[in-house]
PDB file of C-alpha atoms in Angstrom:
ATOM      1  CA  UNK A  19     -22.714 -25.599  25.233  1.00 59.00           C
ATOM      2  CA  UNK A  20     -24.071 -24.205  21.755  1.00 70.00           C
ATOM      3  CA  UNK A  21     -25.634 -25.767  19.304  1.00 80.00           C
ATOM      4  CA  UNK A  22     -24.526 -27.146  16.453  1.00 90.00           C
ATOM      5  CA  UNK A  23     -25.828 -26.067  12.807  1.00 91.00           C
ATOM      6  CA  UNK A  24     -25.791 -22.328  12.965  1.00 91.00           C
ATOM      7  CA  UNK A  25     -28.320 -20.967  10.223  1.00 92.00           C
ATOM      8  CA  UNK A  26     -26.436 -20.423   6.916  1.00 92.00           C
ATOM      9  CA  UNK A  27     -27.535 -16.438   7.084  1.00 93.00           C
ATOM     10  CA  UNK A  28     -25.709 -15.993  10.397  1.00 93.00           C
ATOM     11  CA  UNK A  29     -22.083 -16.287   8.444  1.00 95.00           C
ATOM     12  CA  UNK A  30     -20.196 -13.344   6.522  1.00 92.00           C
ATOM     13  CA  UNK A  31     -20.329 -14.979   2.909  1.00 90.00           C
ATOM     14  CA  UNK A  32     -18.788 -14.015  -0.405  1.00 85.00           C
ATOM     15  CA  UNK A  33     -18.621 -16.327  -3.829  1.00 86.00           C
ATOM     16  CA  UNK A  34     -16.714 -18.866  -1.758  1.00 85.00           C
ATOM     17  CA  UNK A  35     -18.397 -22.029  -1.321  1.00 82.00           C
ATOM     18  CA  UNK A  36     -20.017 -22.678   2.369  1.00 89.00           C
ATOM     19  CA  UNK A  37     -21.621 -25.571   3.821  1.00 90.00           C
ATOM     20  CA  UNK A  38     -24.889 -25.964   4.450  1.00 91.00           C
ATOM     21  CA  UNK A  39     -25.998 -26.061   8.744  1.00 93.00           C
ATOM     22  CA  UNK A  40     -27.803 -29.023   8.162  1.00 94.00           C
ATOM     23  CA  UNK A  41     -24.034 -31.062   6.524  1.00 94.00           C
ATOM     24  CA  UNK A  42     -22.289 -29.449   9.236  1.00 95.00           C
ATOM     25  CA  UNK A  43     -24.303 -30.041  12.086  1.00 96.00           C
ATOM     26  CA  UNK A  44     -24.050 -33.733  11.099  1.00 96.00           C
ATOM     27  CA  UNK A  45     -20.370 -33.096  10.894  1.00 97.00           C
ATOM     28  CA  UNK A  46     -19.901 -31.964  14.099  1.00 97.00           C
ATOM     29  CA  UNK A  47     -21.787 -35.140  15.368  1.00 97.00           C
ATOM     30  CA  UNK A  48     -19.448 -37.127  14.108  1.00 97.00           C
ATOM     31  CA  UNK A  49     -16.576 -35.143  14.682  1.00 97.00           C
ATOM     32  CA  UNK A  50     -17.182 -35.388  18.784  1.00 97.00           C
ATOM     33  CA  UNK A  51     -15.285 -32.495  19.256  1.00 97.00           C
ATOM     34  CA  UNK A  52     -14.602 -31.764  22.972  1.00 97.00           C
ATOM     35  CA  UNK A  53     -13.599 -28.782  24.736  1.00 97.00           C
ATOM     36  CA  UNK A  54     -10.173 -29.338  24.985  1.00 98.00           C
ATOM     37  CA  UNK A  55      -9.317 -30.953  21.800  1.00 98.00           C
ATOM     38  CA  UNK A  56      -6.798 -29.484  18.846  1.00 98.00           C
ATOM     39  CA  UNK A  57      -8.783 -29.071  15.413  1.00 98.00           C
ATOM     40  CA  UNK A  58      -7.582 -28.759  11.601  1.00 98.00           C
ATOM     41  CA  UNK A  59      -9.937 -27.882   8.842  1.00 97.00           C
ATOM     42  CA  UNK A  60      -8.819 -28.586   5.579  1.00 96.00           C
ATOM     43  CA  UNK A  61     -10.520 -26.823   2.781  1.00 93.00           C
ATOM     44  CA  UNK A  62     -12.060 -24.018   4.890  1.00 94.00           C
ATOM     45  CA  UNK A  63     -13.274 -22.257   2.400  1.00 92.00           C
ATOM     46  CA  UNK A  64     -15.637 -19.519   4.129  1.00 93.00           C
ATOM     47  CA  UNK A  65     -14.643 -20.985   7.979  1.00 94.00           C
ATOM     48  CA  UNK A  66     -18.492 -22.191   8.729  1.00 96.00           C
ATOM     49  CA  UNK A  67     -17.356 -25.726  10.166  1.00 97.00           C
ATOM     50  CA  UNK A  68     -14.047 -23.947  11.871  1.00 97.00           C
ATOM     51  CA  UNK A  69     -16.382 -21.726  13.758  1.00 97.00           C
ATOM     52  CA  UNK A  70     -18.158 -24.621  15.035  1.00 97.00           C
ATOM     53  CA  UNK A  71     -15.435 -26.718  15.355  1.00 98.00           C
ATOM     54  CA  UNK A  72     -14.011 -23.573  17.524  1.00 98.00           C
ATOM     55  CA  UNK A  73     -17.093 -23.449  19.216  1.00 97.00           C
ATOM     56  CA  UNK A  74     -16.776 -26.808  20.601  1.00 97.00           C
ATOM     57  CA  UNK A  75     -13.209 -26.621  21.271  1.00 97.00           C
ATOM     58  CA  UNK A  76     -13.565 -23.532  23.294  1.00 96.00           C
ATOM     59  CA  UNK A  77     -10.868 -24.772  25.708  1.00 97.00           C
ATOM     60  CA  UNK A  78      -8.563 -26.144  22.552  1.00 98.00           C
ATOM     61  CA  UNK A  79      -7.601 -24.858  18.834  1.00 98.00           C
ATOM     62  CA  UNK A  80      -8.960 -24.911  15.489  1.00 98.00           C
ATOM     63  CA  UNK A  81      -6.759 -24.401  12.502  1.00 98.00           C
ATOM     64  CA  UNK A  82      -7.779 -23.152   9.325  1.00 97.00           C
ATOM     65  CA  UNK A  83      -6.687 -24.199   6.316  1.00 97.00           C
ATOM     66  CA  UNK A  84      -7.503 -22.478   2.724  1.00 96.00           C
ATOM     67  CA  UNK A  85      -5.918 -21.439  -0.944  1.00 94.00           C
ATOM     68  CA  UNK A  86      -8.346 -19.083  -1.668  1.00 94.00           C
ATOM     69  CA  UNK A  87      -7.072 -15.199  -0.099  1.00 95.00           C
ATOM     70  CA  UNK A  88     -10.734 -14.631  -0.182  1.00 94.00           C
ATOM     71  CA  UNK A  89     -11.837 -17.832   1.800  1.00 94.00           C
ATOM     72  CA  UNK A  90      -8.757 -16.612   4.279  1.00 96.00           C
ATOM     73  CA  UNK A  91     -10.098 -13.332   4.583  1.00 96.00           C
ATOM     74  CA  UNK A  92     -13.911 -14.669   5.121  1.00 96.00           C
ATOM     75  CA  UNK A  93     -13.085 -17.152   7.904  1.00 97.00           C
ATOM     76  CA  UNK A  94     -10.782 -13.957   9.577  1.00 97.00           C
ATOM     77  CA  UNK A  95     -14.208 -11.747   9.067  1.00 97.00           C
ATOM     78  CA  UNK A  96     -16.233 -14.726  10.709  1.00 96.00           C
ATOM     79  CA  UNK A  97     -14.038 -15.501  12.966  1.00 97.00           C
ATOM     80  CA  UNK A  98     -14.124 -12.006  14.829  1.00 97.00           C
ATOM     81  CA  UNK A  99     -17.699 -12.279  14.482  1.00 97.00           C
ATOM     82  CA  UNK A 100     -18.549 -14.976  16.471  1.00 96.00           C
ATOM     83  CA  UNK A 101     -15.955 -14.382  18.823  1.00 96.00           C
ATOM     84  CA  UNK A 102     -14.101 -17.742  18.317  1.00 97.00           C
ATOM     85  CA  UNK A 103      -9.947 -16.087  19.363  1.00 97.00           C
ATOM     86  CA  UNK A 104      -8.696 -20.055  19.057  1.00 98.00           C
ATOM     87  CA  UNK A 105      -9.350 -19.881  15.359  1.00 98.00           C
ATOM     88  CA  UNK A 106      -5.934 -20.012  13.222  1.00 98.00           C
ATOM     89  CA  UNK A 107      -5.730 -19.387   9.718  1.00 97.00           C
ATOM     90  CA  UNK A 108      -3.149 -20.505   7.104  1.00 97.00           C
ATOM     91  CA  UNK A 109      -3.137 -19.525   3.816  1.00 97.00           C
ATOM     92  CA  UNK A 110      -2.262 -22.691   1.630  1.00 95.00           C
ATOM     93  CA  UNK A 111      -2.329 -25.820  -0.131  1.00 94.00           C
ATOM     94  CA  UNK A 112      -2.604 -29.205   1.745  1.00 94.00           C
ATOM     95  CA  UNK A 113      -0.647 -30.875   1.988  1.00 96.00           C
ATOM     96  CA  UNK A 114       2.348 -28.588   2.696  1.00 96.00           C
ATOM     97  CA  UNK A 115       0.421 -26.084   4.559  1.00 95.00           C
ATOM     98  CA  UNK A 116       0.066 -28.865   7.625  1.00 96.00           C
ATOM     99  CA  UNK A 117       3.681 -28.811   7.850  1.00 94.00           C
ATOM    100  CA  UNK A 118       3.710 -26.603  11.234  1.00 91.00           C
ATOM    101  CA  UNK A 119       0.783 -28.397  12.584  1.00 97.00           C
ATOM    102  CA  UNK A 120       0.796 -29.759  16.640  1.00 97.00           C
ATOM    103  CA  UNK A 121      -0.504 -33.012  17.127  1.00 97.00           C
ATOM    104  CA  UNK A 122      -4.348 -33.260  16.107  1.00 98.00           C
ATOM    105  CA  UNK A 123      -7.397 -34.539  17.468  1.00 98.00           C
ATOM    106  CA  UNK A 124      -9.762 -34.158  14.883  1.00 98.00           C
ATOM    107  CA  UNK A 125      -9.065 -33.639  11.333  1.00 98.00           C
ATOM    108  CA  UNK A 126     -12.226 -32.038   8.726  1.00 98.00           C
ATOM    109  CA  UNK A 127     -11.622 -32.414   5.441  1.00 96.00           C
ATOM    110  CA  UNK A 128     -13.906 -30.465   3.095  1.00 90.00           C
ATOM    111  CA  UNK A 129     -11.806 -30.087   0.409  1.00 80.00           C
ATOM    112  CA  UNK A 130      -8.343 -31.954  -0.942  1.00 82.00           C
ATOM    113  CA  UNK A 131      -7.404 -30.337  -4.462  1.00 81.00           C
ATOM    114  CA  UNK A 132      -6.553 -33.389  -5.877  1.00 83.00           C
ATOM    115  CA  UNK A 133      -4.040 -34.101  -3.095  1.00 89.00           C
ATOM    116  CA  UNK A 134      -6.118 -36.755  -1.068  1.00 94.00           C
ATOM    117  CA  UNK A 135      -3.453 -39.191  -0.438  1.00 94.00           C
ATOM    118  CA  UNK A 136      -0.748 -36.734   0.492  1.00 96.00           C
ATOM    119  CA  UNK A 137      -3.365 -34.987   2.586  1.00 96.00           C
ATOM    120  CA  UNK A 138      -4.129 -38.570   4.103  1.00 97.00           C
ATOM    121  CA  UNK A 139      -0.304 -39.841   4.776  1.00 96.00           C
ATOM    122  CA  UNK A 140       0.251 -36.002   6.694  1.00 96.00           C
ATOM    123  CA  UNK A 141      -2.960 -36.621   8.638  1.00 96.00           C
ATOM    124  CA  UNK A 142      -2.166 -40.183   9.235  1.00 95.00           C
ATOM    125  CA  UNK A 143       1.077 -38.656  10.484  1.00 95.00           C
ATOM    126  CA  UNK A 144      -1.123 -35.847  12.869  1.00 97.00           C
ATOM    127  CA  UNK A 145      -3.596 -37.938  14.090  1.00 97.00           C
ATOM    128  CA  UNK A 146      -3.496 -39.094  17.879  1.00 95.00           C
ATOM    129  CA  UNK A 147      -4.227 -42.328  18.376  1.00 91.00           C
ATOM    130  CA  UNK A 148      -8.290 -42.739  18.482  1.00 92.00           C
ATOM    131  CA  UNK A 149      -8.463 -39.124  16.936  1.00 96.00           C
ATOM    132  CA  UNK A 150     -10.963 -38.609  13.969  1.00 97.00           C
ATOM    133  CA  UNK A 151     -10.936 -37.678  10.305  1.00 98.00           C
ATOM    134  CA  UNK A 152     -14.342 -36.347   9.114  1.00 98.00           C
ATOM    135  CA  UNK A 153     -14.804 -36.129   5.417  1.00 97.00           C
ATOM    136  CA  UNK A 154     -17.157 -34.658   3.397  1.00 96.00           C
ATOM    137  CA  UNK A 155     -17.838 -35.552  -0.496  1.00 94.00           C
ATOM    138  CA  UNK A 156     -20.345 -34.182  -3.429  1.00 92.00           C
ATOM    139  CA  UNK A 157     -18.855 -36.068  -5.930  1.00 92.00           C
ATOM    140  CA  UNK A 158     -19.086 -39.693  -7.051  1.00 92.00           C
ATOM    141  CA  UNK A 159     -15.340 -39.699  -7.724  1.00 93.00           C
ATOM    142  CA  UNK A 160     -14.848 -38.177  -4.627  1.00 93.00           C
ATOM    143  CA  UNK A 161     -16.640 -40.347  -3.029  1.00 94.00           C
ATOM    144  CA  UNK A 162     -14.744 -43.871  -4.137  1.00 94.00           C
ATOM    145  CA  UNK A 163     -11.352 -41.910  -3.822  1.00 95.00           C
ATOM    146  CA  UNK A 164     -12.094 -42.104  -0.471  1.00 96.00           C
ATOM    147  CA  UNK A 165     -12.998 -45.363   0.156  1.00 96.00           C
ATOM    148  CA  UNK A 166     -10.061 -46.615  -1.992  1.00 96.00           C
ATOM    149  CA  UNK A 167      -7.472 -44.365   0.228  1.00 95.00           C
ATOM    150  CA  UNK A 168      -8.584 -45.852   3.190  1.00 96.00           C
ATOM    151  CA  UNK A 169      -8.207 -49.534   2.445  1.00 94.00           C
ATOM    152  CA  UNK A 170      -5.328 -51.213   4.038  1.00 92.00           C
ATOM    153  CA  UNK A 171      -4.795 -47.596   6.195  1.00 95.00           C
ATOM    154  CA  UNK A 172      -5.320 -48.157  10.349  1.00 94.00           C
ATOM    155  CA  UNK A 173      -8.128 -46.722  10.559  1.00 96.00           C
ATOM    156  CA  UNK A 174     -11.940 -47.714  10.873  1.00 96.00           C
ATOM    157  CA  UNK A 175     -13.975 -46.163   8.188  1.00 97.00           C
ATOM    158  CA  UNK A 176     -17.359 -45.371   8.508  1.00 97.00           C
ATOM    159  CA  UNK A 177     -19.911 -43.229   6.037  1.00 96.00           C
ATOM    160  CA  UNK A 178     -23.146 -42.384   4.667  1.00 96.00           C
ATOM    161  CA  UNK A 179     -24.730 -40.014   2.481  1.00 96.00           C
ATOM    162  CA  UNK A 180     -27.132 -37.256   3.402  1.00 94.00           C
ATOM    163  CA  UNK A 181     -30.296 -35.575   0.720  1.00 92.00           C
ATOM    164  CA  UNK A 182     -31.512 -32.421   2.789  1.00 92.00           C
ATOM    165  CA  UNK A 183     -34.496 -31.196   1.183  1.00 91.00           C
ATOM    166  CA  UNK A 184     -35.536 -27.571   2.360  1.00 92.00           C
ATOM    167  CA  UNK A 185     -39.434 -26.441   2.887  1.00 93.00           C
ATOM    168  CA  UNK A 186     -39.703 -23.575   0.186  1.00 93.00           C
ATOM    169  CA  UNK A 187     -43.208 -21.756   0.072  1.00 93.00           C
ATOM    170  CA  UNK A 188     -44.893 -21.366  -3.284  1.00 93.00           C
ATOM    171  CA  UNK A 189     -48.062 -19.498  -2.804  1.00 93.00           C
ATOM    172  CA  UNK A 190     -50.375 -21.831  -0.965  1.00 94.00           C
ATOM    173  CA  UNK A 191     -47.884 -24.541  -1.640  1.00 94.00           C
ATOM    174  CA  UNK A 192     -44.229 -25.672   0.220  1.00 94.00           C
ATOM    175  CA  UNK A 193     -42.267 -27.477  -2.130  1.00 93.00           C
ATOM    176  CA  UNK A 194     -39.502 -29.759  -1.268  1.00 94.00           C
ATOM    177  CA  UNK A 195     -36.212 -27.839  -2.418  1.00 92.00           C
ATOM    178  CA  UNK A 196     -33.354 -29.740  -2.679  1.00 91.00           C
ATOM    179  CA  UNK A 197     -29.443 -29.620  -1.411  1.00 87.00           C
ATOM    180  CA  UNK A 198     -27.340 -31.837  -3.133  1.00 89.00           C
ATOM    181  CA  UNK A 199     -26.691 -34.606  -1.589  1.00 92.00           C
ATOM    182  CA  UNK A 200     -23.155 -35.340   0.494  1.00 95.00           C
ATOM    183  CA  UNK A 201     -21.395 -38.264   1.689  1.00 96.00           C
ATOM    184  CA  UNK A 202     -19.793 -37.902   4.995  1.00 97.00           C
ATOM    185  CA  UNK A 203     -17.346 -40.316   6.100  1.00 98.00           C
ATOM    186  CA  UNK A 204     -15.726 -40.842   9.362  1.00 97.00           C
ATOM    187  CA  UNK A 205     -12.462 -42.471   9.884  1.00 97.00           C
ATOM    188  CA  UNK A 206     -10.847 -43.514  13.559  1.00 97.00           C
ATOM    189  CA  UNK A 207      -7.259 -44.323  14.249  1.00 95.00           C
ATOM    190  CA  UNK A 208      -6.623 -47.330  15.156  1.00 92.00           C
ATOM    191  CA  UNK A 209      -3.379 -49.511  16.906  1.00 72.00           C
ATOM    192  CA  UNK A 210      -2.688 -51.063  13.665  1.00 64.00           C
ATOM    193  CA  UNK A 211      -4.192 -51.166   9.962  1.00 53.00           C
ATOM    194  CA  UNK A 212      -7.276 -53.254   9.514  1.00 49.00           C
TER     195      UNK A 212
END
């Protein structure tokens, strides 16, 4: 078993956007990934939570979804790096790029394009029954698209935001510097909608 929040230096980065190990380690908390299970990351942009996520499901599959050739290329580079051979990339736009997805056990979505409710009804469609959707938000908007897209779906939402201030020494001095702060949202399947 590894643990989760590998140090931001450890990944292969370029000028795509990454999350920070403190976001994803809480991510993976509430992902509960287990060994065997069948992963999709939407919005992978540099792979950092599909190498955990592959980490975890070291038995199982994670599958990569991202638009950006360079975020593609990144997560490939990271990939072979840490080892993680159940790691499957596919370049693309969700929702259409889901279309040749198995059955899914956990669903991370970092990023939607403005395609949250297409991205949710495909999911929805994935989704075993008691699976998970983990979501991550840095926006306000974001944030209540969320909660709105969830109302009346079956599935028992659940989120809270997280302010992860870094030490940062100045001199004699460690200031507080700031990450911006996320909301992370968790969201089980249920039997029927709630």
């Amino acid at each position: 078993m590894y643990n989760f929040g590998i140090n931001d230096e450890e990944f292969i980065r370029g000028k795509v956007p990454m999350t920070k190990a403190e976001i994803r380690a809480m991510v993976m908390v509430k992902a509960k990934i287990r060994p065997e299970d069948t992963v999709a990351d939407i919005g992978a942009g540099t792979g950092s939570i599909s190498i955990e996520a592959a980490l975890a499901a070291f038995n199982g599959n994670v599958y990569s979804i991202e638009r950006n050739p360079d975020g593609i290329q990144l997560i490939r580079e990271n990939a072979n790096k840490f080892g993680c051979e159940n790691i499957h990339t596919i370049t693309g736009t969700a929702p259409e790029a889901m279309d040749e997805l198995p059955p899914l056990d956990v669903i991370i979505i970092g990023g939607s394009s403005g395609n949250m409710h297409e991205i949710l009804d495909r999911c929805e469609a994935l989704l075993k029954k008691g699976g998970r959707i983990i979501l991550t938000a840095v926006t306000a908007e974001t944030t209540g698209e969320i909660v709105r897209e969830f109302d009346g779906r079956a599935f028992r939402l659940e989120g809270f935001q997280m302010q992860i201030n870094r030490l940062k020494k100045l001199g004699h001095y460690h200031l507080y510097n700031p990450l911006s702060p996320v909301f992370i949202f968790t969201a089980e399947k249920v039997e029927e909608e709630l």
